[in-house]
Amino acid sequence: DQQVKQNSPSLSVQEGRISILNCDYTNSMFDYFLWYKKYPAEGPTFLISISSIKDKNEDGRFTVFLNKSAKHLSLHIVPSQPGDSAVYFCAASHNNNDMRFGAGTRLTVKP
Amino acid sequence: DAGVIQSPRHEVTEMGQEVTLRCKPISGHNSLFWYRQTMMRGLELLIYFNNNVPIDDSGMPEDRFSAKMPNASFSTLKIQPSEPRDSAVYFCASLYRTMNTEAFFGQGTRLTVV
């Protein structure tokens, strides 16, 4: 059962524009949500997170939004840069247990 | 700290052979996760340990897969016998489970079963 879903396998945006990556989850017990970034031949690296008690967390060019009623979160990158091109994974956990990931979205930022 | 260390980085084996993947978590971390990356399911959680105890192994595909964590600094994922459909990248991750925090990943083991 896929408890965390990323329905867009790929996204292409122009440099300087906004990238919006989406994620849906089914388990209402999840209380912590994360985004990871992955380059080829490397392990995923942590990007930004949000607790279920918040609806927005911002870190520089990256902002994560959480809509608990819709069980939906999104990652906004603005402005997008070519170096942001990577696979982005959404993850969710409950009490730091069983951290579940989505299938990933491949972001391509074109110069 | 050197981070999460996985070995080997690459493994090529013949169908039917036993394969053992190894992971050394970050010192002080008390939770360890094994994931398998596939195109269809992304990062699929296989099993995780808290304080060296397996908590949930419902993601382990079949009885051919087994995982152990004999101490806080070492874990193995074993596949016996291996099959071509097991070919994937396997990741290990660890975290310090006290409050909400991120997990740190190793660089993965690319397994090819021919």
PDB file of C-alpha atoms in Angstrom:
ATOM      1  CA  ASP A   1       0.000   0.000   0.000  1.00  0.00           C
ATOM      2  CA  GLN A   2       1.405   3.305  -1.079  1.00  0.00           C
ATOM      3  CA  GLN A   3       0.780   5.604   1.868  1.00  0.00           C
ATOM      4  CA  VAL A   4       2.684   8.474   0.294  1.00  0.00           C
ATOM      5  CA  LYS A   5       2.020   9.338  -3.332  1.00  0.00           C
ATOM      6  CA  GLN A   6       3.751  11.599  -5.798  1.00  0.00           C
ATOM      7  CA  ASN A   7       1.604  11.468  -8.893  1.00  0.00           C
ATOM      8  CA  SER A   8       3.857  13.483 -11.161  1.00  0.00           C
ATOM      9  CA  PRO A   9       6.903  11.481 -12.224  1.00  0.00           C
ATOM     10  CA  SER A  10       8.516  14.491 -13.834  1.00  0.00           C
ATOM     11  CA  LEU A  11       8.403  18.269 -13.965  1.00  0.00           C
ATOM     12  CA  SER A  12      10.233  20.703 -16.210  1.00  0.00           C
ATOM     13  CA  VAL A  13      10.523  24.427 -15.486  1.00  0.00           C
ATOM     14  CA  GLN A  14      12.499  27.362 -16.769  1.00  0.00           C
ATOM     15  CA  GLU A  15      15.314  28.814 -14.718  1.00  0.00           C
ATOM     16  CA  GLY A  16      14.066  31.640 -12.511  1.00  0.00           C
ATOM     17  CA  ARG A  17      10.489  30.387 -12.446  1.00  0.00           C
ATOM     18  CA  ILE A  18       8.720  28.615  -9.611  1.00  0.00           C
ATOM     19  CA  SER A  19       8.800  24.816  -9.248  1.00  0.00           C
ATOM     20  CA  ILE A  20       5.886  23.219  -7.418  1.00  0.00           C
ATOM     21  CA  LEU A  21       6.138  19.575  -6.430  1.00  0.00           C
ATOM     22  CA  ASN A  22       3.122  17.838  -4.947  1.00  0.00           C
ATOM     23  CA  CYS A  23       2.594  14.978  -2.549  1.00  0.00           C
ATOM     24  CA  ASP A  24      -0.452  13.237  -1.095  1.00  0.00           C
ATOM     25  CA  TYR A  25      -0.685  10.867   1.839  1.00  0.00           C
ATOM     26  CA  THR A  26      -3.340   8.537   3.151  1.00  0.00           C
ATOM     27  CA  ASN A  27      -2.354   7.853   6.766  1.00  0.00           C
ATOM     28  CA  SER A  28      -3.855  10.500   9.066  1.00  0.00           C
ATOM     29  CA  MET A  29      -1.455   9.419  11.831  1.00  0.00           C
ATOM     30  CA  PHE A  30       1.527  10.941  10.027  1.00  0.00           C
ATOM     31  CA  ASP A  31       2.773  13.901  12.016  1.00  0.00           C
ATOM     32  CA  TYR A  32       6.047  14.817  10.345  1.00  0.00           C
ATOM     33  CA  PHE A  33       6.717  15.416   6.678  1.00  0.00           C
ATOM     34  CA  LEU A  34       9.968  15.780   4.814  1.00  0.00           C
ATOM     35  CA  TRP A  35      11.355  16.473   1.368  1.00  0.00           C
ATOM     36  CA  TYR A  36      14.543  14.872   0.150  1.00  0.00           C
ATOM     37  CA  LYS A  37      16.606  15.593  -2.912  1.00  0.00           C
ATOM     38  CA  LYS A  38      18.512  12.904  -4.797  1.00  0.00           C
ATOM     39  CA  TYR A  39      21.227  13.168  -7.383  1.00  0.00           C
ATOM     40  CA  PRO A  40      22.267  10.152  -9.500  1.00  0.00           C
ATOM     41  CA  ALA A  41      24.537   7.643  -7.771  1.00  0.00           C
ATOM     42  CA  GLU A  42      24.053   9.358  -4.404  1.00  0.00           C
ATOM     43  CA  GLY A  43      21.834   8.763  -1.422  1.00  0.00           C
ATOM     44  CA  PRO A  44      18.879  11.073  -0.786  1.00  0.00           C
ATOM     45  CA  THR A  45      19.711  14.187   1.204  1.00  0.00           C
ATOM     46  CA  PHE A  46      17.360  16.041   3.488  1.00  0.00           C
ATOM     47  CA  LEU A  47      15.992  19.318   2.170  1.00  0.00           C
ATOM     48  CA  ILE A  48      13.203  20.656   4.372  1.00  0.00           C
ATOM     49  CA  SER A  49      10.552  19.371   6.761  1.00  0.00           C
ATOM     50  CA  ILE A  50       7.322  20.397   8.436  1.00  0.00           C
ATOM     51  CA  SER A  51       5.520  19.263  11.558  1.00  0.00           C
ATOM     52  CA  SER A  52       1.802  18.589  11.447  1.00  0.00           C
ATOM     53  CA  ILE A  53       1.188  21.488  13.835  1.00  0.00           C
ATOM     54  CA  LYS A  54       2.281  23.920  11.139  1.00  0.00           C
ATOM     55  CA  ASP A  55       1.013  24.679   7.668  1.00  0.00           C
ATOM     56  CA  LYS A  56       4.097  26.339   6.238  1.00  0.00           C
ATOM     57  CA  ASN A  57       7.845  26.175   6.657  1.00  0.00           C
ATOM     58  CA  GLU A  58      10.296  28.278   4.715  1.00  0.00           C
ATOM     59  CA  ASP A  59      14.041  27.925   4.220  1.00  0.00           C
ATOM     60  CA  GLY A  60      15.572  30.263   1.680  1.00  0.00           C
ATOM     61  CA  ARG A  61      14.258  29.413  -1.766  1.00  0.00           C
ATOM     62  CA  PHE A  62      12.378  26.384  -0.458  1.00  0.00           C
ATOM     63  CA  THR A  63       8.925  26.446   1.141  1.00  0.00           C
ATOM     64  CA  VAL A  64       6.829  23.485   2.167  1.00  0.00           C
ATOM     65  CA  PHE A  65       3.080  23.823   2.579  1.00  0.00           C
ATOM     66  CA  LEU A  66       0.908  21.344   4.461  1.00  0.00           C
ATOM     67  CA  ASN A  67      -2.854  20.974   4.069  1.00  0.00           C
ATOM     68  CA  LYS A  68      -3.877  18.402   6.655  1.00  0.00           C
ATOM     69  CA  SER A  69      -7.546  18.351   5.736  1.00  0.00           C
ATOM     70  CA  ALA A  70      -6.644  17.440   2.171  1.00  0.00           C
ATOM     71  CA  LYS A  71      -3.717  15.233   3.254  1.00  0.00           C
ATOM     72  CA  HIS A  72      -1.571  17.131   0.813  1.00  0.00           C
ATOM     73  CA  LEU A  73       1.780  18.847   0.916  1.00  0.00           C
ATOM     74  CA  SER A  74       3.780  20.714  -1.637  1.00  0.00           C
ATOM     75  CA  LEU A  75       7.299  21.985  -2.105  1.00  0.00           C
ATOM     76  CA  HIS A  76       7.840  25.348  -3.756  1.00  0.00           C
ATOM     77  CA  ILE A  77      11.222  26.319  -5.123  1.00  0.00           C
ATOM     78  CA  VAL A  78      11.593  29.911  -6.187  1.00  0.00           C
ATOM     79  CA  PRO A  79      13.500  30.960  -8.102  1.00  0.00           C
ATOM     80  CA  SER A  80      14.423  27.614  -9.631  1.00  0.00           C
ATOM     81  CA  GLN A  81      18.045  27.076 -10.600  1.00  0.00           C
ATOM     82  CA  PRO A  82      19.649  24.489 -12.915  1.00  0.00           C
ATOM     83  CA  GLY A  83      21.409  22.993  -9.879  1.00  0.00           C
ATOM     84  CA  ASP A  84      18.001  22.120  -8.459  1.00  0.00           C
ATOM     85  CA  SER A  85      17.601  19.490 -11.165  1.00  0.00           C
ATOM     86  CA  ALA A  86      17.274  16.208  -9.264  1.00  0.00           C
ATOM     87  CA  VAL A  87      14.714  13.678  -8.079  1.00  0.00           C
ATOM     88  CA  TYR A  88      12.639  14.945  -5.149  1.00  0.00           C
ATOM     89  CA  PHE A  89      11.100  12.532  -2.684  1.00  0.00           C
ATOM     90  CA  CYS A  90       8.323  13.313  -0.265  1.00  0.00           C
ATOM     91  CA  ALA A  91       8.326  11.402   3.043  1.00  0.00           C
ATOM     92  CA  ALA A  92       6.076  11.094   6.072  1.00  0.00           C
ATOM     93  CA  SER A  93       6.396   9.516   9.492  1.00  0.00           C
ATOM     94  CA  HIS A  94       4.540   9.005  12.758  1.00  0.00           C
ATOM     95  CA  ASN A  95       6.549   9.463  15.963  1.00  0.00           C
ATOM     96  CA  ASN A  96       9.666   9.152  13.843  1.00  0.00           C
ATOM     97  CA  ASN A  97       8.701   5.581  13.022  1.00  0.00           C
ATOM     98  CA  ASP A  98       8.338   3.932   9.629  1.00  0.00           C
ATOM     99  CA  MET A  99       9.385   6.838   7.466  1.00  0.00           C
ATOM    100  CA  ARG A 100       7.478   6.283   4.199  1.00  0.00           C
ATOM    101  CA  PHE A 101       8.492   7.756   0.875  1.00  0.00           C
ATOM    102  CA  GLY A 102       6.751   8.507  -2.372  1.00  0.00           C
ATOM    103  CA  ALA A 103       7.856   7.408  -5.820  1.00  0.00           C
ATOM    104  CA  GLY A 104       9.696  10.658  -6.484  1.00  0.00           C
ATOM    105  CA  THR A 105       9.402  13.482  -9.008  1.00  0.00           C
ATOM    106  CA  ARG A 106      12.243  14.246 -11.405  1.00  0.00           C
ATOM    107  CA  LEU A 107      12.672  18.008 -11.649  1.00  0.00           C
ATOM    108  CA  THR A 108      14.497  19.497 -14.624  1.00  0.00           C
ATOM    109  CA  VAL A 109      15.322  23.190 -14.532  1.00  0.00           C
ATOM    110  CA  LYS A 110      16.233  24.492 -17.969  1.00  0.00           C
ATOM    111  CA  PRO A 111      18.692  27.377 -18.331  1.00  0.00           C
TER     112      PRO A 111
ATOM    113  CA  ASP B   1      31.238  11.487  11.513  1.00  0.00           C
ATOM    114  CA  ALA B   2      31.597   9.752   8.143  1.00  0.00           C
ATOM    115  CA  GLY B   3      27.856   9.405   7.777  1.00  0.00           C
ATOM    116  CA  VAL B   4      25.966   6.204   7.025  1.00  0.00           C
ATOM    117  CA  ILE B   5      28.298   3.745   5.370  1.00  0.00           C
ATOM    118  CA  GLN B   6      27.053   1.011   3.072  1.00  0.00           C
ATOM    119  CA  SER B   7      28.997  -1.775   1.456  1.00  0.00           C
ATOM    120  CA  PRO B   8      29.491  -2.872  -1.164  1.00  0.00           C
ATOM    121  CA  ARG B   9      28.644   0.042  -3.472  1.00  0.00           C
ATOM    122  CA  HIS B  10      28.006  -2.351  -6.324  1.00  0.00           C
ATOM    123  CA  GLU B  11      27.234  -6.057  -6.318  1.00  0.00           C
ATOM    124  CA  VAL B  12      26.759  -8.312  -9.310  1.00  0.00           C
ATOM    125  CA  THR B  13      25.733 -11.858  -8.589  1.00  0.00           C
ATOM    126  CA  GLU B  14      24.203 -14.835 -10.305  1.00  0.00           C
ATOM    127  CA  MET B  15      20.641 -15.901  -9.735  1.00  0.00           C
ATOM    128  CA  GLY B  16      20.371 -18.287  -6.822  1.00  0.00           C
ATOM    129  CA  GLN B  17      23.361 -16.921  -4.954  1.00  0.00           C
ATOM    130  CA  GLU B  18      23.221 -15.414  -1.493  1.00  0.00           C
ATOM    131  CA  VAL B  19      23.760 -11.666  -1.254  1.00  0.00           C
ATOM    132  CA  THR B  20      24.567  -9.728   1.905  1.00  0.00           C
ATOM    133  CA  LEU B  21      24.372  -5.953   2.068  1.00  0.00           C
ATOM    134  CA  ARG B  22      25.947  -4.125   4.982  1.00  0.00           C
ATOM    135  CA  CYS B  23      25.275  -0.875   6.769  1.00  0.00           C
ATOM    136  CA  LYS B  24      27.006   1.102   9.478  1.00  0.00           C
ATOM    137  CA  PRO B  25      24.702   3.812  10.857  1.00  0.00           C
ATOM    138  CA  ILE B  26      25.818   7.144  12.226  1.00  0.00           C
ATOM    139  CA  SER B  27      27.230   6.748  15.718  1.00  0.00           C
ATOM    140  CA  GLY B  28      24.599   7.530  18.348  1.00  0.00           C
ATOM    141  CA  HIS B  29      21.631   6.984  16.074  1.00  0.00           C
ATOM    142  CA  ASN B  30      19.074   4.533  17.438  1.00  0.00           C
ATOM    143  CA  SER B  31      16.827   3.909  14.444  1.00  0.00           C
ATOM    144  CA  LEU B  32      17.854   2.224  11.217  1.00  0.00           C
ATOM    145  CA  PHE B  33      15.890   1.782   8.001  1.00  0.00           C
ATOM    146  CA  TRP B  34      16.406  -0.347   4.891  1.00  0.00           C
ATOM    147  CA  TYR B  35      14.879   0.895   1.645  1.00  0.00           C
ATOM    148  CA  ARG B  36      14.789  -0.385  -1.905  1.00  0.00           C
ATOM    149  CA  GLN B  37      14.563   2.087  -4.763  1.00  0.00           C
ATOM    150  CA  THR B  38      12.475   1.084  -7.770  1.00  0.00           C
ATOM    151  CA  MET B  39      11.035   3.115 -10.619  1.00  0.00           C
ATOM    152  CA  MET B  40       7.475   2.167  -9.778  1.00  0.00           C
ATOM    153  CA  ARG B  41       7.454   2.511  -6.003  1.00  0.00           C
ATOM    154  CA  GLY B  42      10.258   4.955  -5.388  1.00  0.00           C
ATOM    155  CA  LEU B  43      11.872   4.416  -1.991  1.00  0.00           C
ATOM    156  CA  GLU B  44      10.134   1.375  -0.601  1.00  0.00           C
ATOM    157  CA  LEU B  45      10.562   0.750   3.136  1.00  0.00           C
ATOM    158  CA  LEU B  46      11.636  -2.841   3.714  1.00  0.00           C
ATOM    159  CA  ILE B  47      12.254  -2.941   7.460  1.00  0.00           C
ATOM    160  CA  TYR B  48      13.232  -0.661  10.309  1.00  0.00           C
ATOM    161  CA  PHE B  49      14.854  -1.139  13.684  1.00  0.00           C
ATOM    162  CA  ASN B  50      14.581   0.872  16.897  1.00  0.00           C
ATOM    163  CA  ASN B  51      17.381   0.255  19.406  1.00  0.00           C
ATOM    164  CA  ASN B  52      18.507  -2.766  17.351  1.00  0.00           C
ATOM    165  CA  VAL B  53      15.057  -4.389  17.541  1.00  0.00           C
ATOM    166  CA  PRO B  54      13.104  -4.985  14.317  1.00  0.00           C
ATOM    167  CA  ILE B  55       9.845  -3.063  14.601  1.00  0.00           C
ATOM    168  CA  ASP B  56       8.165  -3.527  11.244  1.00  0.00           C
ATOM    169  CA  ASP B  57       9.287  -5.909   8.520  1.00  0.00           C
ATOM    170  CA  SER B  58       6.009  -5.888   6.604  1.00  0.00           C
ATOM    171  CA  GLY B  59       7.797  -4.332   3.646  1.00  0.00           C
ATOM    172  CA  MET B  60      10.152  -7.262   3.191  1.00  0.00           C
ATOM    173  CA  PRO B  61       9.088  -8.742  -0.159  1.00  0.00           C
ATOM    174  CA  GLU B  62       9.449 -12.428   0.609  1.00  0.00           C
ATOM    175  CA  ASP B  63      10.991 -14.935   2.954  1.00  0.00           C
ATOM    176  CA  ARG B  64      14.084 -14.767   0.791  1.00  0.00           C
ATOM    177  CA  PHE B  65      14.817 -11.422   2.438  1.00  0.00           C
ATOM    178  CA  SER B  66      16.076 -11.152   6.000  1.00  0.00           C
ATOM    179  CA  ALA B  67      17.674  -8.365   8.034  1.00  0.00           C
ATOM    180  CA  LYS B  68      19.588  -8.291  11.275  1.00  0.00           C
ATOM    181  CA  MET B  69      21.008  -5.681  13.573  1.00  0.00           C
ATOM    182  CA  PRO B  70      23.297  -7.453  16.046  1.00  0.00           C
ATOM    183  CA  ASN B  71      24.477  -4.188  17.590  1.00  0.00           C
ATOM    184  CA  ALA B  72      23.999  -0.445  17.352  1.00  0.00           C
ATOM    185  CA  SER B  73      26.718  -0.001  14.770  1.00  0.00           C
ATOM    186  CA  PHE B  74      25.966  -2.689  12.207  1.00  0.00           C
ATOM    187  CA  SER B  75      23.107  -4.105  10.176  1.00  0.00           C
ATOM    188  CA  THR B  76      22.819  -6.567   7.305  1.00  0.00           C
ATOM    189  CA  LEU B  77      20.219  -7.242   4.654  1.00  0.00           C
ATOM    190  CA  LYS B  78      20.446 -10.706   3.173  1.00  0.00           C
ATOM    191  CA  ILE B  79      18.770 -12.119   0.097  1.00  0.00           C
ATOM    192  CA  GLN B  80      18.868 -15.864  -0.329  1.00  0.00           C
ATOM    193  CA  PRO B  81      18.425 -17.066  -2.982  1.00  0.00           C
ATOM    194  CA  SER B  82      18.673 -13.952  -5.119  1.00  0.00           C
ATOM    195  CA  GLU B  83      16.550 -13.471  -8.240  1.00  0.00           C
ATOM    196  CA  PRO B  84      16.850 -11.052 -11.195  1.00  0.00           C
ATOM    197  CA  ARG B  85      13.812  -9.090  -9.983  1.00  0.00           C
ATOM    198  CA  ASP B  86      15.747  -8.208  -6.824  1.00  0.00           C
ATOM    199  CA  SER B  87      17.994  -5.985  -8.922  1.00  0.00           C
ATOM    200  CA  ALA B  88      17.674  -2.464  -7.510  1.00  0.00           C
ATOM    201  CA  VAL B  89      19.472   0.102  -5.394  1.00  0.00           C
ATOM    202  CA  TYR B  90      19.232  -0.635  -1.689  1.00  0.00           C
ATOM    203  CA  PHE B  91      19.601   2.208   0.803  1.00  0.00           C
ATOM    204  CA  CYS B  92      20.218   2.229   4.510  1.00  0.00           C
ATOM    205  CA  ALA B  93      19.282   5.250   6.638  1.00  0.00           C
ATOM    206  CA  SER B  94      19.580   6.128  10.306  1.00  0.00           C
ATOM    207  CA  LEU B  95      18.312   8.746  12.706  1.00  0.00           C
ATOM    208  CA  TYR B  96      18.316   9.611  16.382  1.00  0.00           C
ATOM    209  CA  ARG B  97      14.770   8.917  17.462  1.00  0.00           C
ATOM    210  CA  THR B  98      13.958  11.404  20.165  1.00  0.00           C
ATOM    211  CA  MET B  99      11.854  13.942  18.388  1.00  0.00           C
ATOM    212  CA  ASN B 100      10.905  14.623  14.808  1.00  0.00           C
ATOM    213  CA  THR B 101      14.082  14.701  12.817  1.00  0.00           C
ATOM    214  CA  GLU B 102      15.401  13.702   9.440  1.00  0.00           C
ATOM    215  CA  ALA B 103      16.976  10.405   8.512  1.00  0.00           C
ATOM    216  CA  PHE B 104      20.444  10.307   6.975  1.00  0.00           C
ATOM    217  CA  PHE B 105      21.050   8.024   4.043  1.00  0.00           C
ATOM    218  CA  GLY B 106      24.022   6.044   2.883  1.00  0.00           C
ATOM    219  CA  GLN B 107      25.120   6.102  -0.738  1.00  0.00           C
ATOM    220  CA  GLY B 108      23.344   2.859  -1.498  1.00  0.00           C
ATOM    221  CA  THR B 109      24.253  -0.539  -2.894  1.00  0.00           C
ATOM    222  CA  ARG B 110      23.419  -1.174  -6.528  1.00  0.00           C
ATOM    223  CA  LEU B 111      22.537  -4.852  -6.797  1.00  0.00           C
ATOM    224  CA  THR B 112      22.416  -6.629 -10.127  1.00  0.00           C
ATOM    225  CA  VAL B 113      21.292 -10.242 -10.237  1.00  0.00           C
ATOM    226  CA  VAL B 114      21.950 -11.933 -13.568  1.00  0.00           C
TER     227      VAL B 114
END
